Short mmCIF file of C-alpha atoms and ligand atoms in Angstrom, two decimals:
data_model
loop_
_atom_site.label_atom_id
_atom_site.label_comp_id
_atom_site.label_asym_id
_atom_site.label_seq_id
_atom_site.Cartn_x
_atom_site.Cartn_y
_atom_site.Cartn_z
CA MET A 1 172.35 42.21 67.14
CA HIS A 2 174.27 39.09 67.98
CA ALA A 3 177.26 38.38 70.18
CA PRO A 4 180.45 37.35 68.34
CA LYS A 5 181.41 33.70 68.33
CA ALA A 6 183.69 32.37 71.03
CA SER A 7 187.05 31.04 69.96
CA THR A 8 187.57 28.28 72.48
CA ILE A 9 191.09 26.99 73.26
CA GLY A 10 190.18 24.14 75.60
CA PRO A 11 192.28 22.66 78.43
CA ILE A 12 195.77 24.03 78.96
CA THR A 13 198.55 21.74 77.63
CA GLN A 14 201.59 23.99 77.97
CA GLY A 15 203.12 25.47 81.10
CA SER A 16 205.13 24.46 84.14
CA PRO A 17 204.24 21.16 85.84
CA GLU A 18 202.79 23.23 88.71
CA GLN A 19 200.64 25.30 86.37
CA LEU A 20 199.44 22.19 84.57
CA ALA A 21 198.56 20.44 87.82
CA TYR A 22 196.69 23.48 89.10
CA MET A 23 194.74 23.91 85.87
CA ASP A 24 193.89 20.22 85.94
CA GLU A 25 192.17 20.73 89.28
CA ILE A 26 190.41 23.87 88.01
CA GLU A 27 189.05 21.94 85.02
CA LYS A 28 187.52 19.39 87.37
CA LEU A 29 186.11 22.01 89.76
CA PHE A 30 184.37 24.06 87.09
CA THR A 31 183.17 21.39 84.69
CA ILE A 32 179.61 20.15 85.12
CA ASP A 33 179.07 16.95 83.18
CA THR A 34 175.72 15.77 81.84
CA GLU A 35 174.93 13.59 84.80
CA GLN A 36 175.60 16.29 87.38
CA LEU A 37 173.65 18.83 85.33
CA GLY A 38 170.75 16.37 85.26
CA ASP A 39 170.86 16.11 89.06
CA ILE A 40 170.75 19.89 89.35
CA LYS A 41 167.82 20.06 86.92
CA ASP A 42 165.94 17.39 88.92
CA HIS A 43 166.50 19.27 92.16
CA PHE A 44 165.36 22.49 90.48
CA MET A 45 162.10 20.79 89.45
CA ALA A 46 161.49 19.47 92.97
CA GLU A 47 162.11 22.94 94.40
CA MET A 48 159.65 24.46 91.89
CA THR A 49 156.90 22.16 93.17
CA LYS A 50 157.75 22.95 96.80
CA GLY A 51 157.54 26.67 96.11
CA LEU A 52 154.23 26.31 94.27
CA ASP A 53 152.69 24.41 97.19
CA ASN A 54 154.10 26.37 100.14
CA GLU A 55 154.92 29.92 101.20
CA ARG A 56 158.49 30.98 102.11
CA GLN A 57 160.40 28.35 100.14
CA THR A 58 163.88 28.75 98.63
CA LEU A 59 162.32 29.07 95.18
CA ALA A 60 159.71 31.68 96.12
CA MET A 61 157.52 30.99 93.02
CA ILE A 62 155.59 34.24 93.43
CA PRO A 63 152.19 34.46 91.69
CA SER A 64 152.35 37.63 89.54
CA TYR A 65 148.58 38.10 89.32
CA VAL A 66 149.07 38.23 85.54
CA GLU A 67 146.34 35.85 84.39
CA GLY A 68 146.05 34.30 80.93
CA ARG A 69 148.02 34.83 77.76
CA LEU A 70 148.44 37.50 75.11
CA THR A 71 147.11 37.04 71.58
CA GLY A 72 149.40 39.57 69.90
CA GLN A 73 146.29 41.49 68.83
CA GLU A 74 146.29 43.82 71.84
CA GLN A 75 146.05 47.50 70.90
CA GLY A 76 146.08 50.90 72.55
CA HIS A 77 148.23 53.50 74.27
CA TYR A 78 149.97 52.57 77.51
CA LEU A 79 152.57 54.16 79.69
CA ALA A 80 155.43 52.23 81.22
CA LEU A 81 157.66 53.36 84.03
CA ASP A 82 160.94 51.63 84.78
CA LEU A 83 162.75 52.39 88.02
CA GLY A 84 165.97 50.43 87.58
CA GLY A 85 169.40 50.83 89.13
CA THR A 86 170.68 54.03 87.58
CA ASN A 87 167.93 55.41 85.37
CA LEU A 88 164.27 56.23 85.49
CA ARG A 89 162.56 55.66 82.17
CA VAL A 90 159.10 56.76 81.07
CA VAL A 91 157.86 55.07 77.91
CA LEU A 92 154.74 55.62 75.82
CA VAL A 93 153.96 52.32 74.14
CA THR A 94 151.49 52.16 71.26
CA LEU A 95 150.36 48.59 70.68
CA GLU A 96 149.27 48.22 67.07
CA GLY A 97 148.21 44.56 67.02
CA HIS A 98 149.85 41.77 64.97
CA GLY A 99 152.68 41.78 67.52
CA LYS A 100 153.69 45.30 66.41
CA PHE A 101 154.29 48.31 68.62
CA LYS A 102 155.90 51.75 68.70
CA THR A 103 157.62 53.39 71.63
CA VAL A 104 158.66 56.92 72.56
CA SER A 105 160.61 57.32 75.76
CA THR A 106 162.56 59.61 78.01
CA LYS A 107 165.30 58.81 80.49
CA ALA A 108 166.29 60.65 83.65
CA LYS A 109 169.15 60.00 85.97
CA VAL A 110 168.40 58.99 89.54
CA SER A 111 170.93 60.86 91.67
CA GLU A 112 172.56 59.43 94.78
CA GLU A 113 170.73 62.11 96.82
CA LEU A 114 167.38 60.86 95.56
CA LYS A 115 168.28 57.19 96.07
CA THR A 116 169.09 57.75 99.71
CA GLY A 117 166.71 60.62 100.50
CA PRO A 118 163.09 60.52 101.62
CA MET A 119 160.48 58.68 99.54
CA ARG A 120 157.99 61.55 99.78
CA ASP A 121 158.31 65.28 99.28
CA LEU A 122 158.72 66.63 102.80
CA CYS A 123 158.95 70.33 101.99
CA GLY A 124 156.16 70.25 99.43
CA LYS A 125 156.02 71.88 96.01
CA SER A 126 154.54 75.08 97.43
CA ASP A 127 157.53 75.46 99.72
CA LEU A 128 159.80 74.98 96.74
CA LYS A 129 158.05 77.81 94.94
CA LEU A 130 158.15 80.03 98.03
CA LYS A 131 161.87 79.55 98.26
CA GLY A 132 162.12 80.61 94.63
CA MET A 133 163.65 77.31 93.56
CA ASP A 134 163.40 75.90 90.11
CA ASP A 135 161.22 72.86 90.58
CA THR A 136 162.99 70.93 87.85
CA ASP A 137 166.29 71.22 89.67
CA THR A 138 166.01 68.39 92.13
CA ASN A 139 169.46 68.76 93.58
CA ARG A 140 168.61 72.10 95.14
CA CYS A 141 165.89 70.78 97.41
CA VAL A 142 167.41 68.02 99.46
CA THR A 143 164.04 67.05 100.87
CA MET A 144 162.43 66.48 97.48
CA GLY A 145 161.04 62.94 97.59
CA MET A 146 161.84 60.18 95.13
CA ILE A 147 158.16 59.71 94.38
CA ASP A 148 157.63 63.36 93.54
CA TYR A 149 160.67 63.32 91.31
CA ILE A 150 159.15 60.37 89.44
CA ALA A 151 155.78 62.12 89.16
CA ASP A 152 157.57 65.23 87.86
CA CYS A 153 159.26 63.16 85.13
CA ILE A 154 155.92 61.70 84.09
CA ASP A 155 154.38 65.19 84.12
CA ARG A 156 157.07 66.59 81.83
CA PHE A 157 156.87 63.60 79.48
CA LEU A 158 153.09 63.89 79.12
CA THR A 159 153.41 67.59 78.34
CA GLU A 160 156.06 66.87 75.67
CA GLN A 161 153.81 64.24 74.13
CA ASN A 162 150.70 66.46 74.28
CA LEU A 163 148.98 63.98 76.57
CA GLY A 164 148.62 66.29 79.57
CA SER A 165 144.87 66.64 79.26
CA VAL A 166 143.48 63.50 77.65
CA ASP A 167 139.88 62.49 78.50
CA GLU A 168 140.51 58.98 79.74
CA ASP A 169 143.25 58.08 82.19
CA LEU A 170 146.27 56.43 80.57
CA PRO A 171 146.99 52.99 82.07
CA LEU A 172 150.53 52.71 83.41
CA GLY A 173 152.63 49.57 84.01
CA TYR A 174 155.20 50.15 86.75
CA THR A 175 158.36 48.04 86.55
CA PHE A 176 159.70 48.19 90.06
CA SER A 177 162.76 45.93 90.24
CA PHE A 178 162.96 45.58 94.01
CA PRO A 179 161.65 42.82 96.28
CA VAL A 180 157.88 43.22 96.50
CA LEU A 181 155.28 41.03 98.14
CA GLN A 182 152.51 41.29 95.59
CA SER A 183 148.85 41.08 96.63
CA LYS A 184 147.13 42.14 93.39
CA ILE A 185 148.24 42.93 89.86
CA ASN A 186 148.71 46.56 90.94
CA ARG A 187 149.30 46.23 94.67
CA GLY A 188 152.33 45.13 96.69
CA ILE A 189 154.53 45.92 99.64
CA LEU A 190 158.21 46.80 99.37
CA THR A 191 160.09 44.41 101.67
CA ALA A 192 163.66 45.70 101.23
CA TRP A 193 165.72 48.07 99.12
CA THR A 194 168.57 46.68 96.97
CA LYS A 195 171.07 48.02 94.41
CA GLY A 196 172.13 51.06 96.44
CA PHE A 197 168.62 52.45 97.06
CA ASN A 198 167.68 53.43 100.60
CA CYS A 199 164.80 55.95 100.55
CA SER A 200 163.26 56.48 103.95
CA GLY A 201 159.56 55.89 104.53
CA ALA A 202 159.12 53.29 101.77
CA ILE A 203 159.67 49.82 103.27
CA GLY A 204 156.39 48.21 104.24
CA LYS A 205 154.53 50.61 101.92
CA ASP A 206 152.92 50.05 98.55
CA PRO A 207 155.00 51.75 95.83
CA VAL A 208 151.90 51.94 93.63
CA LEU A 209 149.81 53.82 96.20
CA LEU A 210 152.67 56.22 96.94
CA LEU A 211 153.09 57.10 93.28
CA GLN A 212 149.37 57.20 92.48
CA ASP A 213 148.90 59.64 95.34
CA SER A 214 151.59 61.92 93.97
CA LEU A 215 150.12 61.69 90.43
CA LEU A 216 146.68 62.63 91.80
CA ARG A 217 148.07 65.66 93.60
CA LYS A 218 149.49 66.79 90.26
CA HIS A 219 146.17 66.07 88.50
CA LEU A 220 147.87 63.84 85.95
CA PRO A 221 145.57 61.63 83.83
CA VAL A 222 147.39 58.41 84.70
CA LYS A 223 146.18 55.28 86.45
CA ILE A 224 148.74 52.70 87.62
CA THR A 225 147.16 49.40 86.62
CA ALA A 226 150.09 47.00 86.97
CA LEU A 227 153.13 46.47 89.19
CA VAL A 228 155.61 44.45 87.15
CA ASN A 229 158.69 42.33 87.83
CA ASP A 230 161.20 42.55 84.95
CA THR A 231 161.10 38.79 84.25
CA VAL A 232 157.32 38.94 83.86
CA GLY A 233 157.68 41.95 81.55
CA THR A 234 160.25 40.05 79.50
CA LEU A 235 157.92 37.07 79.18
CA LEU A 236 155.05 39.27 78.00
CA SER A 237 157.10 41.31 75.53
CA ASN A 238 158.26 38.05 73.95
CA ALA A 239 154.73 36.63 74.00
CA TYR A 240 153.30 39.62 72.16
CA GLN A 241 155.30 38.65 69.08
CA LYS A 242 155.51 34.91 69.78
CA PRO A 243 152.27 33.56 71.26
CA ASP A 244 153.87 30.19 72.10
CA THR A 245 156.09 31.86 74.71
CA LEU A 246 156.39 29.81 77.88
CA ALA A 247 159.00 31.72 79.89
CA GLY A 248 161.00 34.91 80.26
CA LEU A 249 164.51 35.07 81.72
CA ILE A 250 166.82 37.84 82.87
CA LEU A 251 170.52 37.14 82.32
CA GLY A 252 172.00 40.55 83.10
CA THR A 253 173.27 42.03 86.36
CA GLY A 254 171.23 39.34 88.07
CA ALA A 255 169.46 36.15 87.00
CA ASN A 256 165.80 35.23 87.35
CA GLY A 257 162.93 33.70 85.41
CA ALA A 258 159.16 33.68 85.03
CA TYR A 259 156.91 31.19 83.26
CA ILE A 260 153.23 30.43 82.65
CA GLU A 261 151.77 27.95 85.14
CA GLN A 262 148.43 26.13 85.38
CA MET A 263 146.34 27.43 88.30
CA THR A 264 145.71 23.83 89.39
CA ASN A 265 149.47 23.45 89.99
CA ILE A 266 149.67 26.46 92.30
CA GLY A 267 148.81 24.65 95.52
CA LYS A 268 149.40 27.69 97.73
CA TRP A 269 146.91 29.90 95.83
CA LYS A 270 144.18 30.92 98.27
CA GLU A 271 142.66 33.91 96.51
CA GLY A 272 139.75 32.21 94.81
CA ALA A 273 138.63 32.27 91.19
CA THR A 274 140.75 33.84 88.46
CA THR A 275 139.83 34.98 84.95
CA SER A 276 142.05 32.33 83.38
CA HIS A 277 143.29 28.82 84.16
CA GLU A 278 146.87 30.09 83.87
CA MET A 279 149.05 32.60 85.71
CA VAL A 280 152.59 33.89 85.27
CA ILE A 281 154.89 32.86 88.14
CA ASN A 282 157.94 34.96 89.09
CA MET A 283 160.28 32.21 90.24
CA GLU A 284 162.97 34.34 91.97
CA PHE A 285 165.31 31.53 90.94
CA GLY A 286 168.48 33.40 91.85
CA ALA A 287 167.99 31.86 95.29
CA PHE A 288 167.86 28.28 93.96
CA ASP A 289 169.76 25.84 96.20
CA ASN A 290 170.89 28.40 98.78
CA GLU A 291 171.22 25.24 100.91
CA ARG A 292 174.02 24.02 98.58
CA VAL A 293 172.51 20.56 98.18
CA LYS A 294 173.35 20.10 94.48
CA LEU A 295 175.22 23.13 93.18
CA PRO A 296 178.97 22.52 92.70
CA VAL A 297 180.04 25.61 94.66
CA THR A 298 183.84 25.99 94.55
CA ARG A 299 186.11 27.74 97.04
CA PHE A 300 186.29 30.64 94.58
CA ASP A 301 182.49 31.00 94.63
CA ASN A 302 182.47 30.80 98.42
CA LYS A 303 185.03 33.57 98.61
CA LEU A 304 182.85 35.78 96.42
CA ASP A 305 179.77 34.89 98.45
CA ARG A 306 181.37 35.69 101.81
CA LYS A 307 182.53 39.12 100.65
CA SER A 308 179.20 39.97 99.00
CA ILE A 309 176.55 42.25 100.54
CA ASN A 310 174.22 39.23 100.85
CA PRO A 311 176.32 36.26 102.02
CA HIS A 312 174.67 32.86 101.61
CA PHE A 313 171.76 34.27 99.59
CA GLN A 314 171.22 34.22 95.80
CA ILE A 315 173.84 31.51 95.26
CA PHE A 316 172.47 30.38 91.86
CA GLU A 317 172.54 34.01 90.69
CA LYS A 318 176.13 34.30 91.91
CA LEU A 319 177.21 31.38 89.68
CA ILE A 320 175.35 32.66 86.64
CA SER A 321 174.99 36.41 86.31
CA GLY A 322 176.92 39.35 84.90
CA MET A 323 177.58 41.00 88.22
CA TYR A 324 179.65 38.04 89.44
CA LEU A 325 181.33 36.02 86.66
CA GLY A 326 184.34 38.31 86.32
CA GLU A 327 184.85 38.25 90.07
CA ILE A 328 184.93 34.43 90.10
CA VAL A 329 187.64 34.49 87.41
CA ARG A 330 189.52 37.12 89.42
CA ASN A 331 189.37 34.94 92.51
CA VAL A 332 191.12 32.12 90.62
CA ILE A 333 193.67 34.52 89.15
CA THR A 334 194.59 35.93 92.58
CA ASP A 335 194.79 32.44 94.06
CA MET A 336 197.24 31.52 91.29
CA MET A 337 199.23 34.69 91.99
CA ASP A 338 199.42 33.77 95.67
CA ARG A 339 200.90 30.42 94.65
CA ASN A 340 203.38 32.02 92.24
CA LEU A 341 201.65 30.42 89.28
CA LEU A 342 200.68 33.64 87.49
CA PHE A 343 202.09 37.13 86.86
CA GLY A 344 204.91 36.63 89.34
CA GLN A 345 208.05 36.30 87.31
CA HIS A 346 207.84 39.73 85.65
CA GLY A 347 207.46 41.73 88.82
CA GLN A 348 204.41 43.57 87.48
CA ALA A 349 202.24 45.74 89.62
CA THR A 350 199.30 43.48 90.42
CA ASP A 351 197.43 45.83 92.74
CA ILE A 352 194.57 46.51 90.31
CA VAL A 353 193.72 42.87 89.78
CA SER A 354 193.84 42.44 93.55
CA GLY A 355 190.87 44.82 93.98
CA HIS A 356 187.32 43.53 94.31
CA TYR A 357 185.29 43.40 91.11
CA GLN A 358 188.18 44.80 89.06
CA PHE A 359 187.94 41.98 86.50
CA GLU A 360 184.69 42.81 84.72
CA THR A 361 182.44 40.27 83.06
CA SER A 362 182.64 42.29 79.84
CA TYR A 363 186.40 41.54 79.74
CA MET A 364 185.50 37.85 79.65
CA SER A 365 183.40 38.51 76.54
CA SER A 366 186.30 40.13 74.70
CA ILE A 367 188.75 37.47 75.90
CA GLU A 368 186.48 34.63 74.78
CA ALA A 369 186.04 36.23 71.35
CA ASP A 370 189.79 36.52 70.74
CA GLY A 371 190.62 33.99 68.01
CA SER A 372 194.09 35.32 67.15
CA ASP A 373 197.15 33.06 67.41
CA ASP A 374 198.98 35.42 69.74
CA LEU A 375 195.88 36.29 71.82
CA ALA A 376 196.44 39.98 71.15
CA MET A 377 193.07 40.96 72.59
CA VAL A 378 193.66 39.10 75.85
CA ARG A 379 197.02 40.85 76.12
CA GLU A 380 195.43 44.21 75.38
CA ILE A 381 192.72 43.76 78.04
CA LEU A 382 195.18 42.75 80.74
CA ASP A 383 197.42 45.66 79.81
CA THR A 384 194.92 48.51 79.48
CA ASN A 385 192.48 47.56 82.23
CA LEU A 386 194.66 45.86 84.80
CA ASN A 387 198.08 47.31 84.01
CA LEU A 388 199.49 43.79 83.60
CA THR A 389 202.32 43.99 81.07
CA ASN A 390 204.83 41.43 79.76
CA VAL A 391 202.37 38.62 80.29
CA ASP A 392 203.71 35.44 78.68
CA ASP A 393 201.83 33.21 76.23
CA VAL A 394 201.09 30.52 78.79
CA GLU A 395 199.58 33.09 81.15
CA LEU A 396 197.43 34.53 78.37
CA ARG A 397 196.10 31.07 77.59
CA ILE A 398 195.44 30.32 81.25
CA VAL A 399 193.40 33.52 81.68
CA LYS A 400 191.42 32.71 78.54
CA ARG A 401 190.77 29.17 79.71
CA LEU A 402 189.52 30.40 83.10
CA CYS A 403 187.00 32.63 81.32
CA GLU A 404 185.85 29.69 79.19
CA LEU A 405 185.32 27.49 82.23
CA VAL A 406 183.43 30.07 84.31
CA GLY A 407 181.37 31.28 81.32
CA THR A 408 180.48 27.76 80.22
CA ARG A 409 179.48 26.70 83.71
CA ALA A 410 177.13 29.72 83.92
CA ALA A 411 175.47 28.92 80.60
CA ARG A 412 175.03 25.25 81.52
CA LEU A 413 173.40 26.16 84.84
CA ALA A 414 171.06 28.52 82.98
CA ALA A 415 170.28 25.58 80.66
CA ALA A 416 169.35 23.44 83.68
CA SER A 417 166.80 26.03 84.81
CA ILE A 418 165.21 26.27 81.36
CA ALA A 419 165.14 22.48 80.93
CA ALA A 420 163.44 22.20 84.33
CA ILE A 421 160.72 24.67 83.26
CA VAL A 422 160.30 22.89 79.91
CA ILE A 423 159.91 19.44 81.48
CA HIS A 424 157.70 20.76 84.29
CA ALA A 425 155.40 22.38 81.69
CA LYS A 426 155.35 19.14 79.64
CA VAL A 427 156.42 20.87 76.43
CA ASP A 428 156.06 18.53 73.44
CA ARG A 429 157.74 18.59 70.02
CA LYS A 430 155.64 21.61 68.99
CA GLY A 431 157.99 23.38 71.35
CA ALA A 432 158.02 26.72 73.10
CA ASP A 433 159.53 30.19 72.85
CA ILE A 434 161.68 31.58 75.67
CA GLY A 435 162.38 35.33 75.79
CA ILE A 436 165.65 36.41 77.42
CA ASP A 437 166.78 39.93 78.32
CA GLY A 438 170.13 41.06 79.68
CA SER A 439 173.62 41.99 78.55
CA LEU A 440 175.13 38.63 79.46
CA TYR A 441 172.82 36.80 77.05
CA GLU A 442 173.05 39.53 74.45
CA PHE A 443 176.80 40.10 74.38
CA TYR A 444 178.67 37.12 75.84
CA PRO A 445 180.13 35.02 73.01
CA ASP A 446 178.42 31.65 72.57
CA PHE A 447 176.43 32.03 75.79
CA GLU A 448 173.33 31.03 73.85
CA ALA A 449 175.08 28.18 72.01
CA ARG A 450 176.27 26.78 75.35
CA ILE A 451 172.75 26.98 76.77
CA TYR A 452 171.51 25.01 73.75
CA GLN A 453 174.27 22.46 74.27
CA GLY A 454 173.29 22.01 77.93
CA MET A 455 169.60 21.73 77.05
CA ALA A 456 170.32 19.15 74.34
CA GLU A 457 172.03 16.99 76.98
CA LEU A 458 169.13 17.38 79.42
CA LEU A 459 166.37 16.93 76.83
CA PRO A 460 167.66 13.99 74.76
CA ASP A 461 164.30 13.56 72.97
CA PHE A 462 164.67 17.03 71.48
CA ALA A 463 168.46 16.97 71.11
CA GLY A 464 168.68 16.74 67.32
CA ASP A 465 166.38 19.70 66.86
CA ILE A 466 166.80 21.63 70.09
CA ARG A 467 167.00 25.09 68.51
CA ASN A 468 163.71 24.62 66.69
CA ILE A 469 161.89 23.15 69.67
CA ILE A 470 163.10 25.31 72.57
CA ARG A 471 163.41 28.61 70.76
CA LEU A 472 165.51 31.12 72.73
CA GLY A 473 165.37 34.73 71.63
CA LEU A 474 166.40 38.18 72.76
CA ALA A 475 163.43 39.98 74.30
CA ARG A 476 164.69 43.50 74.66
CA ASP A 477 162.95 46.03 76.83
CA GLY A 478 160.80 43.78 78.94
CA SER A 479 160.60 46.61 81.44
CA GLY A 480 159.14 48.99 78.86
CA VAL A 481 157.00 47.12 76.36
CA GLY A 482 156.50 44.27 78.83
CA ALA A 483 155.20 46.66 81.48
CA ALA A 484 152.80 48.23 78.99
CA LEU A 485 151.57 44.77 78.02
CA THR A 486 151.08 43.89 81.68
CA ALA A 487 148.97 47.04 82.06
CA CYS A 488 147.00 45.84 79.03
CA VAL A 489 146.45 42.38 80.54
CA ALA A 490 145.33 44.07 83.78
CA ASP A 491 142.79 46.08 81.76
CA LYS A 492 141.44 42.89 80.17
CA MET A 493 141.24 41.11 83.53
CA PHE A 494 139.48 44.10 85.08
CA LYS A 495 136.91 44.25 82.28
CA SER A 496 136.19 40.51 82.39
CA LYS A 497 135.59 40.48 86.16
P1 ADP B 1 170.37 45.10 84.12
O1 ADP B 1 170.43 43.65 84.46
O2 ADP B 1 170.76 45.98 85.29
O3 ADP B 1 169.08 45.49 83.52
P2 ADP B 1 172.11 44.56 81.85
O4 ADP B 1 171.17 43.59 81.28
O5 ADP B 1 172.73 45.53 80.90
O6 ADP B 1 171.49 45.43 83.01
O7 ADP B 1 173.28 43.75 82.56
C1 ADP B 1 174.37 44.38 83.13
C2 ADP B 1 175.39 43.33 83.49
O8 ADP B 1 175.89 42.73 82.31
C3 ADP B 1 176.58 43.85 84.26
O9 ADP B 1 176.74 43.06 85.42
C4 ADP B 1 177.78 43.64 83.35
O10 ADP B 1 178.85 43.05 84.04
C5 ADP B 1 177.30 42.65 82.33
N1 ADP B 1 177.80 43.00 81.00
C6 ADP B 1 177.80 44.21 80.41
N2 ADP B 1 178.36 44.15 79.19
C7 ADP B 1 178.72 42.86 79.01
C8 ADP B 1 179.37 42.14 77.96
N3 ADP B 1 179.78 42.74 76.84
N4 ADP B 1 179.56 40.83 78.14
C9 ADP B 1 179.16 40.21 79.25
N5 ADP B 1 178.57 40.82 80.27
C10 ADP B 1 178.35 42.13 80.16
MG1 MG B 2 167.39 44.86 82.56
#
């Protein structure tokens, strides 16, 4: 599966003098040239070192407790659990060796009631039964805890797969995509909820212990052996098939990365001997340059930041990831409307485009892919999604150009982060594989090509052969297969200790 190619139109050359002058300024604001990108990359590298040596830095550089590398020969049955934003997924992963695997999975919706209810079952299963409730119908017991709902899903899945009464406990990798202070490969403390979750009685607790307790009460043959960040899972799922994998990135709703570091470079590590000289680091790079030292943050980015639920934080993520790119474009569009430079002369209803987050990043993908002379797709998107009709040709081209600028800037910033990792890790011409997961990378036209372009500028020694040296690839399902592989690594570490 590959994204379509972008059909780039370049700087705007037709329009009123006012439109041309405005777009001239926009070009300058959103273009990051090679020199500036190099500065950003250098700052990124310095921040990496700071985070490796000290606690509580902007780049958190969190040790994942995943020690060593995969060989691709790992085998066995593992469970993976993925608690994401909207769905709960249980996956049975069978590792077959030679980088091959099979998966069977089930998905369950996480209702708003569950997301904002208690973490633990307050009325208890027995009470449920006494009240004559169907214990699979979660909506009928408002006090049913999130954790017990999860355990129920695992219970049902094991029964379906005839694994309810196996002799040996199945190892489970738990992808828990919320901020966790990790203290072991399968221990950590939830520090805050994000993404609309707000279960009571969970912050400050270990999500692994809570779930393991519930699994024990149900007598399920499952042992949680790994707590996994999705970037780490992405790295491992790529590494299983490509042993020269150095890093894993998420370019989806958010942006983050993980890479393999030498223990001797992790100055803040105080936990003594490890089973390997290497460990995976979860960078939490969405927070890079929250201080705004090097990032070319525009007034449109600042507007987005101020109105976000986490003002000032995650600024790198806000310039790069799927949740935000459309909103940046929308901020420019509305600014142009306020100056009578766009959508004014036809008297259209512009109330939809005036609403927060109404210009989705997926629209940018379709707009960038439109290679027709009359920009029929751009017209169609503005019409059907935003109710903007009678848009003239100049306006269509301006909207397309804005998408190109914001999309290209995002890809180039992503390139700076990868180049920083590559230089930091002293990659030579033998090169490295980088696994990337997320809809932005998968579906945005030329996002990958623009990352390569940025990397070629930052890594001039590799420029002629960049695609063969820094090998980017889609690593789907890091939270499933990657979590299972993390559980497998945990097994190995446990046995070798
Ligand atoms: P998650 O990061 O939650 O695991 P995804 O990787 O699917 O999920 O990323 C979802 C994000 O990707 C959303 O913010 C959405 O705006 C963006 N997105 C979805 N489809 C596309 C597309 N076709 N082109 C660009 N971005 C997209
Ligand atoms: Mg994801």
